C-alpha positions as a printed Julia matrix, in Angstrom:
183×3 Matrix{Float64}:
 140.99   71.94  121.49
 137.53   70.54  122.22
 136.01   73.0   119.74
 138.46   71.88  117.05
 137.5    68.2   117.41
 133.79   68.97  117.39
 134.34   71.03  114.23
 136.39   68.2   112.69
 133.79   65.53  113.48
 130.91   67.62  112.21
 132.71   68.4   108.95
 133.7    64.75  108.56
 130.03   63.82  108.88
 129.15   66.4   106.26
 131.75   65.06  103.86
 130.45   61.53  104.35
 126.99   62.74  103.33
 125.23   61.92  106.59
 123.92   65.48  107.06
 122.93   66.38  103.5
 119.2    66.67  102.9
 119.4    67.5    99.18
 116.32   69.75   99.24
 116.26   72.25   96.36
 116.06   75.81   97.65
 113.47   78.03   95.97
 114.55   81.65   96.27
 111.61   84.05   96.0
 113.86   87.1    95.79
 116.25   88.06   93.0
 119.74   88.8    94.31
 121.13   92.27   93.6
 123.45   92.74   90.66
 126.88   91.29   91.38
 125.49   88.95   94.05
 124.45   85.3    93.93
 122.87   82.77   96.25
 125.13   80.28   97.99
 124.87   76.65   96.93
 121.71   74.87   98.05
 123.86   72.27   99.81
 125.32   74.93  102.12
 121.89   76.29  103.02
 120.57   72.76  103.61
 123.62   71.97  105.72
 123.2    74.93  108.07
 119.51   74.07  108.43
 120.49   70.49  109.33
 122.99   71.74  111.9
 120.38   74.06  113.4
 118.0    71.11  113.79
 120.81   68.94  115.12
 121.7    71.39  117.91
 117.98   71.73  118.72
 117.47   67.96  119.04
 120.71   67.64  121.05
 119.07   70.05  123.5
 115.73   68.16  123.49
 113.98   70.84  121.45
 111.82   69.96  118.45
 113.33   70.29  115.0
 112.1    73.11  112.77
 110.4    72.88  109.39
 111.73   74.93  106.5
 108.99   77.45  105.76
 108.51   79.24  102.38
 107.67   82.58  104.0
 110.55   82.17  106.44
 112.85   81.45  103.49
 111.72   84.64  101.76
 112.36   86.58  104.97
 115.81   84.98  105.28
 116.65   85.84  101.65
 115.64   89.46  102.18
 117.56   89.66  105.45
 120.72   88.19  103.88
 120.54   90.87  101.18
 119.87   93.62  103.73
 122.7    92.37  105.95
 125.18   92.4   103.07
 124.14   95.93  102.11
 124.31   97.15  105.72
 127.86   95.86  106.12
 129.08   97.94  103.15
 128.37  101.23  104.93
 128.56  100.1   108.58
 131.74   98.18  109.4
 131.96   96.39  112.77
 132.89   98.85  115.51
 131.35  101.85  113.76
 129.07  104.06  115.91
 125.63  102.5   116.34
 126.67   99.25  114.63
 123.69   96.88  114.6
 123.35   94.57  111.58
 119.98   93.37  112.91
 118.44   96.75  112.13
 115.06   96.2   110.43
 114.84   92.44  111.0
 111.46   92.68  112.72
 110.04   95.14  110.17
 111.02   92.92  107.24
 109.28   89.91  108.8
 106.2    91.93  109.77
 105.86   93.31  106.22
 105.8    89.72  104.94
 103.37   88.51  107.61
 106.02   86.16  109.01
 105.78   85.44  112.75
 109.44   86.02  113.62
 110.94   84.92  116.92
 114.57   85.96  116.51
 117.5    86.22  114.15
 121.07   85.03  113.81
 123.51   86.47  111.27
 127.02   85.47  110.21
 129.42   86.4   107.45
 132.85   85.68  106.01
 132.61   81.94  106.76
 131.36   79.08  104.59
 131.32   76.3   107.2
 127.77   75.71  108.49
 129.06   73.51  111.34
 131.51   76.16  112.48
 128.85   78.88  112.33
 126.3    76.92  114.4
 128.68   75.21  116.86
 131.24   77.97  117.37
 130.14   81.42  116.16
 126.56   81.11  117.42
 127.35   79.79  120.91
 126.96   83.04  122.86
 123.7    83.58  124.83
 122.06   85.86  122.23
 122.67   83.53  119.29
 121.72   80.45  121.32
 118.43   82.1   122.28
 117.42   82.14  118.6
 118.84   78.68  117.88
 117.09   77.08  120.85
 113.84   79.08  120.92
 111.26   76.6   122.16
 108.36   78.57  120.67
 109.81   78.31  117.14
 108.43   75.58  114.88
 109.43   76.92  111.44
 112.43   78.76  110.04
 114.06   80.31  107.05
 117.77   80.22  106.31
 119.71   81.87  103.53
 123.18   82.7   102.32
 124.21   85.18   99.65
 127.58   85.94   98.11
 127.95   89.72   97.93
 130.56   92.47   98.16
 133.22   90.6    96.25
 132.09   87.06   97.07
 131.71   87.31  100.85
 129.06   84.89  102.21
 126.34   86.5   104.36
 124.08   84.15  106.35
 120.68   84.7   107.93
 118.65   82.39  110.17
 115.07   83.46  110.89
 113.19   81.22  113.35
 109.45   81.73  113.46
 106.14   80.36  114.57
 103.29   78.99  112.5
 100.0    79.47  114.33
  98.26   76.99  111.99
  99.02   73.34  111.79
 102.62   72.52  112.59
 104.51   71.64  109.4
 106.32   68.32  109.34
 109.98   69.0   110.12
 112.69   67.75  107.81
 114.46   64.71  109.23
 117.17   65.57  111.7
 120.49   63.87  111.01
 121.94   61.46  113.5
 125.2    62.74  114.97
 128.25   60.63  114.22
 130.76   59.91  116.98
């Protein structure tokens, strides 16, 4: 029941506009034929929720990074393609296959990865689906200071999400403002 109320309050805050950042997403990758990028508002929302959970745990908010965004776009595409031929429970199932190679080929300093699919609620993804130790490790990585997030509709309109936290060795980018949680 507690999870339901947290979900309800977070979605109520979203509907009231208190979490929306309105930043236009610049995709550097063309989606495959029959696929399309999710609405910018959804991608901005999940990024806001990621920063919200970080600040709730006394961890610095992340800045949206162009290279991280490209990595996230590529990983969302790769994830959607992987799921076509490798359903959950199939032998050797690992949708994270190649995540580190993709980032390395771009020169992106990757720290971890979280993936989700078949759900369009950023609050539910961050506060319910990604609450196990492995997902939380990426969400709350203290050495991350930048990130990329993406969502693509593929395989008949299924949303596929990717979150790619990383580290910028240069100057730390200014994070986007973190929303204030509503009671």
